[in-house]
Amino acid sequence: MKEKIKSLEIEINEGLSKVSNLSELNDLKIKYLSKSGPVSELTSGLRDLSVEEKKEYGKLITDFRNDVFAKFEDLKSKYELEELNKKLENEKVDISMPGMDIPSGSPSIVEKVIDDATDFFTSLGYDVYEGPEIELDKYNFEMLNLPKDHPARDAQDTYYLKDEEILLRSQTSPVQVRVMLDGKGETPIRMICPGKTYRREDINATHEQEFTQIEGLVIDKNISLSDLKGTFDAFVKHTFGENVEARFRPSYYPFTEPSVEMDMSCIYCDGSGCSMCKPKGWITISGGGMVHPNVLRMCGYDPDKWQGFAFGMAAERIGMLKYNMSDMRTIHENDLRETKNFDRKEVK
Ligand SMILES: [Zn+2]
C-alpha cells in the first residue's frame, strides 16, 4: 500500500509539473481525483486489510488525499490569478482616447421664437391659448367677418376636410373667436395663441403649406390703435434689439378696421437700405388692426362698449430674420448641422 501511494504521488507530481493552465489542471483533476480515479481506489483497497492496518493506512491515505487536493487548489488559484491579470491587461481602459461626440438636441427655431414671444407677452399680462387645428368654417372664417362669398377667402386657399364646413385652420384666429365666446361679452381679454396653420401654398423659400402663427388679441374698454403700436414697438425691441423702430402702414383685412401692416426698421442695414429690405429700410413682419365691430358683435361683445386690437405674424418669418436664414424650408428639415449653427447666426 505504501508503495502504491508513493508511486501515485510521484505520478501526480509529475503530471502537475507539466500543467501550464487551468484547463490542463482540470483535466488532471478529473483523471486522478474523480470518484472512480486512482486516489479513491486506494480507499476501496482498505477493505481487504486487518483492523490495525486499516487504521494505519486509512490515515496515510487521508493525509495523502488532503495533500493532493491542497496542491491542486494552490495551482488552481495561481492560474486563476494569471488569467485574471491577462484579461485585465487586454481590457485596459485607455484614458488617452478622445471622447465620443454625443449629438445633443436643441429647440427648433420655431420653438425658440414662440418661447421668446410667450415670455414677452406673458410679462405684459397676456394669457396663452391653444385651439384645435381641425376647425369649423364658422370659427375660421364666418365669425371673423368672412362670410362664404367673401372674396378675401381666395387669399387663404384652404384645406377643406368635409364639404365646406370642416377645415384645417388657415389661421389661429378661430382660437380668438373661441376665447371671445367664452368671455360672453363681459370679460376683458389679453391673449396670444401660437400654433400651426395650414394653407394650400406653392412651396418655395418663403412659403410652406404648414406654418406657425403667433396671433394676439386684446379686448377692453378704451383700447386704441396706439396701444397696438406701443405693444408692437416693445415686441420688436425685445426680439430684435433696442435700436429697432416700429412703423404702421394702412392695409386691409376683413376682421380689423382700421387695418395696418406692421413694419420694423431693417436689422441688417439699420434702415439705410439693403438687399434684405429691398431697399426700403423697413421689413414687414406682422399685420393687425382694431377688431372689426362685426367680429366683436358676432362674438358677443358690444362694439359701443368694447374695443380691441388684434395682430398676427408667422413664427417662421421672425425666426428667419432673427437667425439670418434665407430659406424657410430649412426650419422644418431638422438638419442638425443647420440647427446647431442657428445659435451662432443670431442677429441682434
Ligand atoms: Zn436693410
XYZ file of C-alpha atoms and ligand atoms in Angstrom:
349
model
C 0.000 0.000 0.000
C 2.792 2.390 0.909
C 4.457 1.801 -2.457
C 1.176 2.329 -4.224
C 0.737 5.703 -2.512
C 4.330 6.639 -3.209
C 4.184 5.820 -6.922
C 0.839 7.599 -7.272
C 2.339 10.628 -5.523
C 5.249 10.691 -7.989
C 2.893 10.280 -10.924
C 0.633 13.125 -9.779
C 3.575 15.428 -9.018
C 4.961 14.767 -12.440
C 1.589 15.496 -14.032
C 1.257 18.729 -12.040
C 4.729 19.875 -13.093
C 3.704 19.665 -16.738
C 0.428 21.585 -16.317
C 0.533 25.131 -17.709
C -3.041 26.429 -17.487
C -6.450 25.997 -15.784
C -7.869 23.734 -18.462
C -4.969 21.249 -18.237
C -5.190 21.322 -14.450
C -8.865 20.481 -14.660
C -8.176 17.511 -16.953
C -5.605 16.194 -14.474
C -8.005 16.652 -11.579
C -10.655 14.553 -13.340
C -8.049 11.875 -14.098
C -6.834 11.445 -10.502
C -9.428 12.871 -8.144
C -12.753 11.775 -9.634
C -14.842 9.189 -7.734
C -13.532 6.343 -9.846
C -9.977 7.758 -10.009
C -6.854 6.123 -8.505
C -6.923 8.213 -5.310
C -10.439 6.994 -4.451
C -9.443 3.467 -5.399
C -6.853 3.481 -2.593
C -9.708 3.681 -0.076
C -11.511 0.734 -1.574
C -8.232 -1.270 -1.272
C -8.561 -0.939 2.547
C -11.426 -3.448 2.554
C -9.172 -6.486 2.485
C -6.867 -5.303 5.309
C -6.913 -6.048 9.062
C -8.314 -3.532 11.529
C -4.800 -2.411 12.590
C -3.725 -1.972 9.017
C -6.951 -0.143 8.145
C -6.151 2.375 10.920
C -2.574 2.900 9.751
C -3.197 3.093 6.028
C -6.511 4.906 6.397
C -4.646 7.807 7.970
C -1.897 7.642 5.311
C -4.463 7.728 2.512
C -6.413 10.620 4.088
C -3.231 12.667 4.549
C -2.152 11.844 1.013
C -5.513 12.801 -0.438
C -5.629 16.085 1.528
C -2.133 16.829 0.341
C -3.016 16.182 -3.297
C -6.205 18.314 -3.039
C -4.175 21.165 -1.498
C -1.662 21.019 -4.365
C -4.458 21.174 -6.935
C -6.087 24.114 -5.100
C -2.801 26.019 -4.921
C -2.200 25.617 -8.625
C -5.816 26.494 -9.393
C -5.503 29.808 -7.505
C -2.244 30.535 -9.289
C -3.679 30.000 -12.779
C -6.910 31.851 -11.968
C -4.890 34.871 -10.925
C -2.819 34.624 -14.101
C -5.934 34.517 -16.286
C -7.472 37.453 -14.462
C -4.326 39.527 -14.958
C -4.241 38.588 -18.622
C -7.884 39.644 -19.006
C -7.297 42.965 -17.230
C -4.290 43.590 -19.422
C -6.324 43.049 -22.596
C -9.292 45.111 -21.435
C -7.295 48.016 -20.073
C -9.097 51.363 -20.467
C -7.070 53.782 -22.498
C -7.739 57.107 -20.806
C -5.871 58.971 -23.527
C -8.537 58.050 -26.111
C -10.542 61.072 -27.354
C -14.161 61.258 -26.066
C -17.128 60.495 -28.294
C -19.097 63.454 -29.618
C -22.632 62.780 -28.422
C -25.037 64.820 -30.546
C -27.373 66.849 -28.366
C -30.775 68.158 -29.380
C -31.824 71.782 -29.230
C -35.145 73.581 -29.573
C -36.226 74.284 -33.146
C -36.193 77.854 -34.419
C -39.997 77.964 -34.269
C -39.990 76.788 -30.642
C -37.393 79.398 -29.736
C -39.433 82.178 -31.348
C -42.635 81.013 -29.640
C -40.920 80.684 -26.246
C -39.425 84.133 -26.579
C -42.710 85.733 -27.712
C -44.566 83.905 -24.933
C -42.111 85.274 -22.352
C -42.629 88.777 -23.698
C -46.415 88.747 -23.864
C -46.956 86.917 -20.565
C -44.748 89.544 -18.905
C -47.357 92.083 -20.124
C -50.167 90.053 -18.557
C -51.310 88.092 -21.632
C -52.647 84.542 -21.334
C -51.601 81.818 -23.766
C -54.337 79.787 -25.502
C -54.353 76.795 -27.807
C -57.157 75.541 -30.012
C -57.998 72.730 -32.427
C -56.120 72.533 -35.729
C -59.189 70.958 -37.340
C -61.755 73.743 -37.217
C -65.227 74.724 -38.260
C -65.522 77.080 -41.214
C -67.720 79.134 -38.913
C -64.850 79.894 -36.497
C -62.085 80.085 -39.101
C -63.965 82.488 -41.410
C -67.588 83.407 -40.804
C -67.294 84.837 -37.309
C -64.212 86.757 -38.442
C -66.324 88.755 -40.894
C -65.549 86.434 -43.802
C -68.910 85.077 -44.997
C -68.956 82.240 -47.558
C -68.951 84.527 -50.604
C -66.269 86.927 -49.345
C -63.543 87.490 -51.989
C -60.767 87.585 -49.371
C -61.289 83.865 -48.769
C -59.414 83.231 -52.005
C -56.308 84.750 -50.474
C -56.235 81.904 -47.991
C -56.530 78.813 -50.113
C -57.846 76.384 -47.577
C -57.688 72.648 -46.941
C -61.286 71.539 -46.506
C -61.827 68.180 -44.833
C -65.588 67.857 -45.134
C -67.754 69.785 -47.561
C -67.113 73.428 -46.879
C -67.770 73.116 -43.164
C -64.705 71.472 -41.597
C -61.168 72.509 -42.467
C -57.549 72.632 -41.370
C -57.400 76.076 -39.831
C -55.780 78.618 -42.139
C -55.029 80.965 -39.262
C -55.072 80.805 -35.453
C -57.817 83.455 -35.316
C -60.513 80.820 -34.540
C -58.825 80.465 -31.146
C -59.572 84.159 -30.600
C -63.202 83.546 -31.561
C -63.437 80.718 -29.034
C -61.923 82.847 -26.255
C -64.279 85.762 -27.059
C -67.300 83.439 -26.980
C -66.091 82.174 -23.584
C -65.834 85.787 -22.381
C -69.594 86.213 -23.085
C -69.193 89.901 -23.842
C -68.250 90.678 -20.257
C -64.624 89.748 -19.688
C -61.601 91.757 -20.867
C -59.166 89.645 -22.902
C -55.390 89.664 -23.249
C -54.253 86.631 -25.156
C -51.817 85.147 -27.621
C -52.413 81.859 -29.436
C -49.279 80.418 -31.040
C -49.976 77.386 -33.222
C -49.775 75.578 -36.537
C -51.833 76.704 -39.510
C -52.324 75.266 -42.997
C -52.738 76.790 -46.439
C -52.561 75.461 -49.978
C -49.429 77.297 -51.000
C -46.792 76.517 -53.571
C -43.744 75.649 -51.517
C -40.732 77.912 -52.013
C -38.057 79.659 -49.943
C -40.591 81.907 -48.191
C -43.814 79.831 -48.270
C -44.770 76.462 -46.840
C -48.103 74.690 -46.597
C -47.758 74.467 -42.846
C -46.586 77.438 -40.845
C -46.828 78.710 -37.300
C -48.759 81.796 -36.404
C -48.445 83.879 -33.302
C -51.637 85.879 -33.030
C -52.633 88.211 -30.256
C -55.878 89.815 -29.136
C -56.704 92.462 -26.563
C -60.315 93.377 -25.772
C -61.060 96.016 -23.188
C -62.612 99.422 -22.777
C -60.767 102.450 -24.212
C -58.356 100.478 -26.397
C -56.952 102.349 -29.384
C -54.559 101.751 -32.274
C -51.799 103.478 -30.315
C -51.974 100.627 -27.774
C -51.190 98.219 -30.606
C -48.380 100.462 -31.829
C -46.808 100.632 -28.357
C -47.142 96.861 -27.909
C -45.616 96.128 -31.315
C -42.791 98.596 -30.746
C -41.929 96.922 -27.429
C -42.117 93.491 -29.083
C -39.665 94.271 -31.898
C -37.264 95.911 -29.439
C -37.497 92.828 -27.192
C -36.991 90.429 -30.098
C -34.530 92.247 -32.338
C -32.862 94.903 -30.172
C -33.387 98.310 -28.590
C -32.458 100.256 -31.742
C -35.222 98.726 -33.866
C -38.099 101.065 -34.746
C -41.731 100.176 -35.486
C -43.905 101.627 -38.236
C -47.544 101.152 -39.321
C -48.866 101.378 -42.863
C -52.556 101.326 -43.775
C -53.775 97.974 -45.056
C -56.918 95.906 -45.382
C -58.085 92.804 -43.522
C -61.745 91.757 -43.264
C -61.524 91.209 -39.487
C -59.943 94.529 -38.492
C -60.880 98.172 -39.125
C -58.681 100.094 -39.479
C -56.056 97.589 -40.552
C -52.298 98.049 -40.661
C -49.161 96.383 -41.962
C -46.625 96.380 -39.172
C -43.010 97.043 -40.165
C -39.776 97.220 -38.263
C -36.638 99.066 -39.306
C -34.223 96.742 -41.115
C -31.982 94.895 -38.689
C -29.344 94.336 -41.378
C -28.753 97.914 -42.511
C -30.315 99.897 -39.630
C -32.749 101.428 -42.089
C -30.337 102.745 -44.708
C -31.459 100.162 -47.307
C -30.061 96.755 -48.301
C -30.972 93.609 -50.259
C -32.952 92.235 -47.293
C -35.270 95.251 -47.075
C -35.207 95.814 -50.815
C -34.043 98.749 -50.387
C -36.696 100.464 -48.329
C -35.060 100.232 -44.908
C -38.196 98.554 -43.457
C -39.274 94.926 -43.165
C -42.920 93.866 -42.779
C -43.307 91.221 -40.060
C -46.899 91.454 -38.898
C -50.390 92.590 -39.727
C -53.207 93.701 -37.493
C -55.561 96.487 -36.532
C -58.603 97.287 -34.440
C -61.032 94.363 -34.139
C -63.884 94.905 -36.628
C -67.194 95.831 -34.934
C -68.874 92.947 -36.799
C -66.432 90.480 -35.239
C -66.968 91.919 -31.763
C -70.716 91.683 -32.225
C -70.706 88.132 -33.581
C -68.507 87.033 -30.699
C -70.810 88.585 -28.103
C -69.062 91.895 -27.368
C -70.961 95.190 -27.736
C -68.780 97.380 -30.048
C -70.187 100.511 -28.421
C -68.658 99.481 -25.116
C -65.679 97.350 -26.047
C -62.756 97.834 -28.383
C -59.842 95.658 -29.158
C -56.772 95.170 -31.277
C -55.534 92.013 -32.945
C -52.318 91.094 -34.705
C -50.716 88.079 -36.292
C -47.298 87.055 -37.515
C -45.538 83.934 -38.734
C -43.044 82.469 -36.251
C -41.003 81.161 -39.197
C -40.665 84.683 -40.615
C -39.480 86.070 -37.265
C -37.069 83.120 -36.919
C -35.627 83.584 -40.419
C -34.927 87.251 -39.723
C -33.578 86.706 -36.240
C -31.338 83.795 -37.221
C -30.406 85.167 -40.643
C -31.834 82.378 -42.791
C -32.804 82.687 -46.410
C -34.883 79.509 -46.857
C -37.934 78.685 -44.735
C -37.735 75.000 -45.688
C -34.549 74.641 -43.619
C -36.579 75.172 -40.453
C -38.679 72.034 -40.863
C -35.979 69.818 -42.321
C -34.349 69.450 -38.886
C -30.828 69.118 -40.246
C -28.729 69.239 -37.050
C -25.790 70.755 -38.929
C -28.034 73.709 -39.723
C -29.967 73.991 -36.483
C -26.754 73.909 -34.435
C -25.447 76.832 -36.451
C -28.529 78.915 -35.773
C -27.227 79.704 -32.299
C -24.183 81.355 -33.800
C -26.022 83.222 -36.507
C -28.390 85.087 -34.225
C -28.654 88.725 -35.267
C -29.343 91.288 -32.605
Zn -31.902 96.586 -44.921
